[in-house]
Short mmCIF file of C-alpha atoms in Angstrom, two decimals:
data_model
loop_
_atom_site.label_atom_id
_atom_site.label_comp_id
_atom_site.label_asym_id
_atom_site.label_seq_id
_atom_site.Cartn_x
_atom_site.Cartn_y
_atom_site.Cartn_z
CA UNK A 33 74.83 34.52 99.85
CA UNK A 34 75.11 38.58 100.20
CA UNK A 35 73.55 40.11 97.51
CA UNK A 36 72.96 43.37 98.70
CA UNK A 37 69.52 45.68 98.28
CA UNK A 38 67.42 44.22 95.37
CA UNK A 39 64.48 44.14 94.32
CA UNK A 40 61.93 41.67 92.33
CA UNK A 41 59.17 43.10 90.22
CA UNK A 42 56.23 41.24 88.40
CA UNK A 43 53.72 42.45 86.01
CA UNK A 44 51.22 44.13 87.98
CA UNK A 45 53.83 44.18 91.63
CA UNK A 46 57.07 45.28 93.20
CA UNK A 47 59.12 44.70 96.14
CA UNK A 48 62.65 46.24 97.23
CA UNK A 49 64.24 44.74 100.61
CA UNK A 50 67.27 46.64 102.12
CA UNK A 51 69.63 43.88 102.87
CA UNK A 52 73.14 45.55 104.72
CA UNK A 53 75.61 44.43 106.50
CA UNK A 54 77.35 48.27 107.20
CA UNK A 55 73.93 49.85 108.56
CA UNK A 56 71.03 47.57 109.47
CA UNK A 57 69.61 50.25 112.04
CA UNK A 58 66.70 51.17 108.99
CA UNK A 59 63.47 50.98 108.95
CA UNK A 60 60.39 51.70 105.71
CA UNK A 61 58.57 54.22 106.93
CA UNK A 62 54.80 55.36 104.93
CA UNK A 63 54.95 59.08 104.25
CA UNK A 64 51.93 59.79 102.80
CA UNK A 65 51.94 57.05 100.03
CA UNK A 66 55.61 57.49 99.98
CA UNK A 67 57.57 54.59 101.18
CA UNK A 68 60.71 56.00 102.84
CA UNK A 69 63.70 53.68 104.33
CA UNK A 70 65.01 55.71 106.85
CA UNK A 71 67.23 55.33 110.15
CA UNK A 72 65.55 54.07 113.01
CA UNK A 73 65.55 55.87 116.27
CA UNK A 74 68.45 54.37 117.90
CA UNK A 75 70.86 54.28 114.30
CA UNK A 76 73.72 56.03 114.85
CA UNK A 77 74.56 59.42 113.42
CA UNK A 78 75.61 59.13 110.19
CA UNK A 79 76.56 61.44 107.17
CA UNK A 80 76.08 58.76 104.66
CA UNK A 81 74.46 59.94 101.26
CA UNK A 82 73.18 56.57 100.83
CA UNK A 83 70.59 55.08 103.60
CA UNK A 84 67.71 57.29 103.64
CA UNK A 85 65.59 57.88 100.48
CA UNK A 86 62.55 57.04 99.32
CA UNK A 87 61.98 53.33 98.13
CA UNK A 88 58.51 53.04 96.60
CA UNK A 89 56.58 56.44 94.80
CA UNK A 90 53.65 57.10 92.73
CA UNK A 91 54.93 58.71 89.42
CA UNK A 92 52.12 59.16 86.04
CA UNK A 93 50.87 55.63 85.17
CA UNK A 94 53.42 53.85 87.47
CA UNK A 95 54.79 53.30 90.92
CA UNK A 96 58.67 53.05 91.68
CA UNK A 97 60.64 51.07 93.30
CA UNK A 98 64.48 51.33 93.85
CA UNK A 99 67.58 51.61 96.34
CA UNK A 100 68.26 55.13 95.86
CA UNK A 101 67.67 58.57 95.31
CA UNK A 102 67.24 57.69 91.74
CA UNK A 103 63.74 56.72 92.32
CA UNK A 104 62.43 60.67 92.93
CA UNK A 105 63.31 61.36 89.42
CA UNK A 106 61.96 58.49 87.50
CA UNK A 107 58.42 59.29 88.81
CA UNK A 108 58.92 62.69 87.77
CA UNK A 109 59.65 61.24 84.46
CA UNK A 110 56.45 59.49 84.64
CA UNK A 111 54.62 62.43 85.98
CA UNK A 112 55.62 64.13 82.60
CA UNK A 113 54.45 61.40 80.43
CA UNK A 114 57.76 59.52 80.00
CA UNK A 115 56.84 55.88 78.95
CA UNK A 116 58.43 53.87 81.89
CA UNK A 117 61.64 52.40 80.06
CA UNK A 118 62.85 55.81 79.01
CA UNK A 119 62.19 57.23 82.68
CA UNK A 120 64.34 54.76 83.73
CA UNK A 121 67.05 54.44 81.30
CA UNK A 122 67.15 58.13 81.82
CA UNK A 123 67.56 58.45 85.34
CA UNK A 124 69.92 55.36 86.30
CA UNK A 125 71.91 56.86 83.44
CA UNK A 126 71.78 60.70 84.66
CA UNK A 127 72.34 59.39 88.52
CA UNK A 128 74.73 56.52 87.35
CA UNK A 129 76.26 53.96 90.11
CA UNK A 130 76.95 55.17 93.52
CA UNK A 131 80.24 56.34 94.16
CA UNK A 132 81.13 54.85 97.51
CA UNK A 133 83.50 52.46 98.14
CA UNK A 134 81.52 49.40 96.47
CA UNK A 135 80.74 51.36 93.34
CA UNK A 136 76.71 49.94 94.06
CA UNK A 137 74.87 49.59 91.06
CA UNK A 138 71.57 51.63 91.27
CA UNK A 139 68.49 49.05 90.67
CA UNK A 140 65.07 50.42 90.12
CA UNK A 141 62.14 49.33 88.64
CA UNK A 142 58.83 50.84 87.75
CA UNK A 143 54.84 48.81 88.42
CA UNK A 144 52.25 49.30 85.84
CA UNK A 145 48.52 48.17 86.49
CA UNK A 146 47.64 45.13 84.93
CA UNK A 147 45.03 47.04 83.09
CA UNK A 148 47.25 49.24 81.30
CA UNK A 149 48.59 48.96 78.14
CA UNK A 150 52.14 49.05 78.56
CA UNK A 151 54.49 46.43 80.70
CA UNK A 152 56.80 46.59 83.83
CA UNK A 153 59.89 47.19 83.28
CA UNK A 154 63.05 46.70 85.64
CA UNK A 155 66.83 48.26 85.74
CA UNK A 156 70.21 48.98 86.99
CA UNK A 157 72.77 51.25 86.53
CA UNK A 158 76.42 49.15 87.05
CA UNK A 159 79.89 50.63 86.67
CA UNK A 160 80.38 48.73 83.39
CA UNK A 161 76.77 48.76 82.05
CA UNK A 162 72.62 50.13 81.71
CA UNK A 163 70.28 47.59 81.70
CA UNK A 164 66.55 48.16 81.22
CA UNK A 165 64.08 45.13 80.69
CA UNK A 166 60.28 44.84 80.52
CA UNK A 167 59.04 41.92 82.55
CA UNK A 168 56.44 39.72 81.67
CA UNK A 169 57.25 37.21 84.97
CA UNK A 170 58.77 37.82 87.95
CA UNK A 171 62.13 39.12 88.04
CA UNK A 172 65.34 40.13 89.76
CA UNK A 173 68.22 42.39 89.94
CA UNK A 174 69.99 42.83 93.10
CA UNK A 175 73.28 45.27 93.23
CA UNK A 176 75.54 42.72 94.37
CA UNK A 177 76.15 38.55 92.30
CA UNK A 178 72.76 39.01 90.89
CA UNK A 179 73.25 42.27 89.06
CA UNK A 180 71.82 41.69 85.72
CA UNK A 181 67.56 40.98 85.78
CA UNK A 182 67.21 37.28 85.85
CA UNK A 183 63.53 35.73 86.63
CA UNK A 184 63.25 34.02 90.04
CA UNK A 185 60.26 31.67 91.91
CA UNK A 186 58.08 34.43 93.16
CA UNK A 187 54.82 34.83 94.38
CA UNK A 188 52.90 38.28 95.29
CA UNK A 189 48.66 37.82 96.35
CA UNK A 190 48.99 41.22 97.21
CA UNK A 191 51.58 43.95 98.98
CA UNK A 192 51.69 42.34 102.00
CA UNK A 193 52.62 39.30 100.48
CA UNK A 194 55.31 41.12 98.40
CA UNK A 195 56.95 42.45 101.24
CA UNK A 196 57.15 39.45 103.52
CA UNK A 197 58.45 37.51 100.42
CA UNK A 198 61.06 39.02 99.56
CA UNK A 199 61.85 39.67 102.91
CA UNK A 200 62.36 36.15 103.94
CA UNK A 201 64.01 35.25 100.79
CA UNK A 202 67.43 32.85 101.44
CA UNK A 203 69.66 36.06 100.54
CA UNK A 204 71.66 36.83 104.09
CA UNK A 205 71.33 40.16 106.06
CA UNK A 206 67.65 41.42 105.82
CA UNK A 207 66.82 44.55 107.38
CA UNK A 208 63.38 45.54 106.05
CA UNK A 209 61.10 45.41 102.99
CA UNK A 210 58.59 47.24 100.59
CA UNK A 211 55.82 45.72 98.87
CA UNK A 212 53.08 47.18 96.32
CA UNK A 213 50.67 45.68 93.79
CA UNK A 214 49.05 47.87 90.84
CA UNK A 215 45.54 45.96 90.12
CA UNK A 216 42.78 47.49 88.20
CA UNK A 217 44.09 50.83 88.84
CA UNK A 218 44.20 50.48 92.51
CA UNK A 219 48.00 50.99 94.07
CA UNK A 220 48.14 48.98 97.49
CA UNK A 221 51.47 49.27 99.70
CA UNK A 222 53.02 47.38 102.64
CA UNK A 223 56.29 47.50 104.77
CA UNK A 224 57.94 44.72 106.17
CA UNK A 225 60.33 45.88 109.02
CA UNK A 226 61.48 42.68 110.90
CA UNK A 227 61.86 41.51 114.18
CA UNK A 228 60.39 45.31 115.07
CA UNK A 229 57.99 45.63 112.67
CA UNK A 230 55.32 47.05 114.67
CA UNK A 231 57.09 47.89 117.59
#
C-alpha cells in the first residue's frame, strides 16, 4: 500500500520517512542539527515547491518533525513559548494542505523529553479537516489512506532505530528517513537514506 510521506511519533521519539513515487532522487541531509530532505546530486532540475525543506528542527522544549515547510514555523512557535498543540494547530492551519495536484495533507508532529511535563503531540492539516492529538503510544498519520493519527506496532531504542524502522516499514516506495529521540533532555538524530546511505 502507498501511503505517501508519514510519520510515527512516540512519547519521548519521532520519525518522518519520505515515501514518493513522482521524485525519489532525495536524500536527509544534517545541517547543523537541522535535518533537511533535499535533492540528491543527480535529481533532476526541478521547480517543485514541495521536495526540499527541512524535516526534523529544534524549536523551545521540542523537536519537529513533518513533510513540509510547515515545520520552520512550529519551532518558532515553540521558540516563543507556544505549548506544542497550539504551535501546531497554528501552523498546519496558517500553512493549510498543499495545493498541488493531490491536495497533500501537511503531517507534523512535535517530540517532548520524557522528562518534561507536557506530552507529544501529532497532526495534519487535510483538505476537509485539522487534527491535533497528544500521544501517549506510538502513533501514525501518513498524508495518503492513513490520514487521521491511528497507533501502530512501533519500536524506537534510540534515533537510529527510529529511522531504520520506519524506513523498512511494509508501506511501498521508500526513499529515505529521519529519526530522533528526546531522553532526559538530550536530543539524538539519525538519517536513514537507503540503498546510498553512506555513499
Amino acid at each position: 500500500m502507498y501511503v505517501g510521506r508519514f510519520i510515527v511519533v512516540g512519547p519521548d521519539f519521532g520519525a518522518y520517512r519520505v515515501s514518493s513515487r513522482s521524485f525519489p532522487n532525495r536524500r536527509i541531509v544534517d545541517r547543523d542539527g537541522t535535518l533537511t530532505v533535499a535533492p540528491t546530486p543527480d535529481a533532476p532540475e526541478s521547480d517543485n515547491p514541495y521536495i526540499s525543506y527541512n524535516c526534523v528542527r529544534e524549536g523551545g522544549d521540542g523537536v519537529v518533525v513533518g513533510n513540509g515547510s510547515h515545520v520552520d514555523p512550529v519551532a518558532e512557535k515553540l521558540d516563543a513559548g507556544y505549548p506544542a498543540r497550539d504551535a501546531l494547530a497554528e501552523s498546519l492551519l496558517a500553512l493549510d494542505y498543499e495545493k498541488d495536484d493531490y491536495d497533500t495533507p501537511r503531517i507534523a508532529g512535535v517530540v517532548a523529553s520524557d522528562d518534561a511535563d507536557e506530552a507529544s503531540y501529532i497532526g495534519i492539516v487535510r483538505r476537509d479537516a485539522l487534527l491535533v492529538r497528544a500521544v501517549s503510544e506510538p502513533t501514525l498519520v501518513a498524508t495518503y489512506e492513513e490520514d487521521a493519527p491511528a497507533s501502530v506496532e512501533f519500536e524506537a531504542d534510540d534515533a537510529e532505530s527510529a529511522a531504520t524502522g520506519v524506513y523498512e516499514m511494509e508501506y511501498e516506495h521508500a526513499v529515505c528517513a529521519a529519526g530522533v529521540t528526546y531522553r532526559g533532555g538530550e536530543v539524538e538524530l539519525a538519517v536513514e537514506n537507503g540503498p546510498e546511505d553512506g555513499a
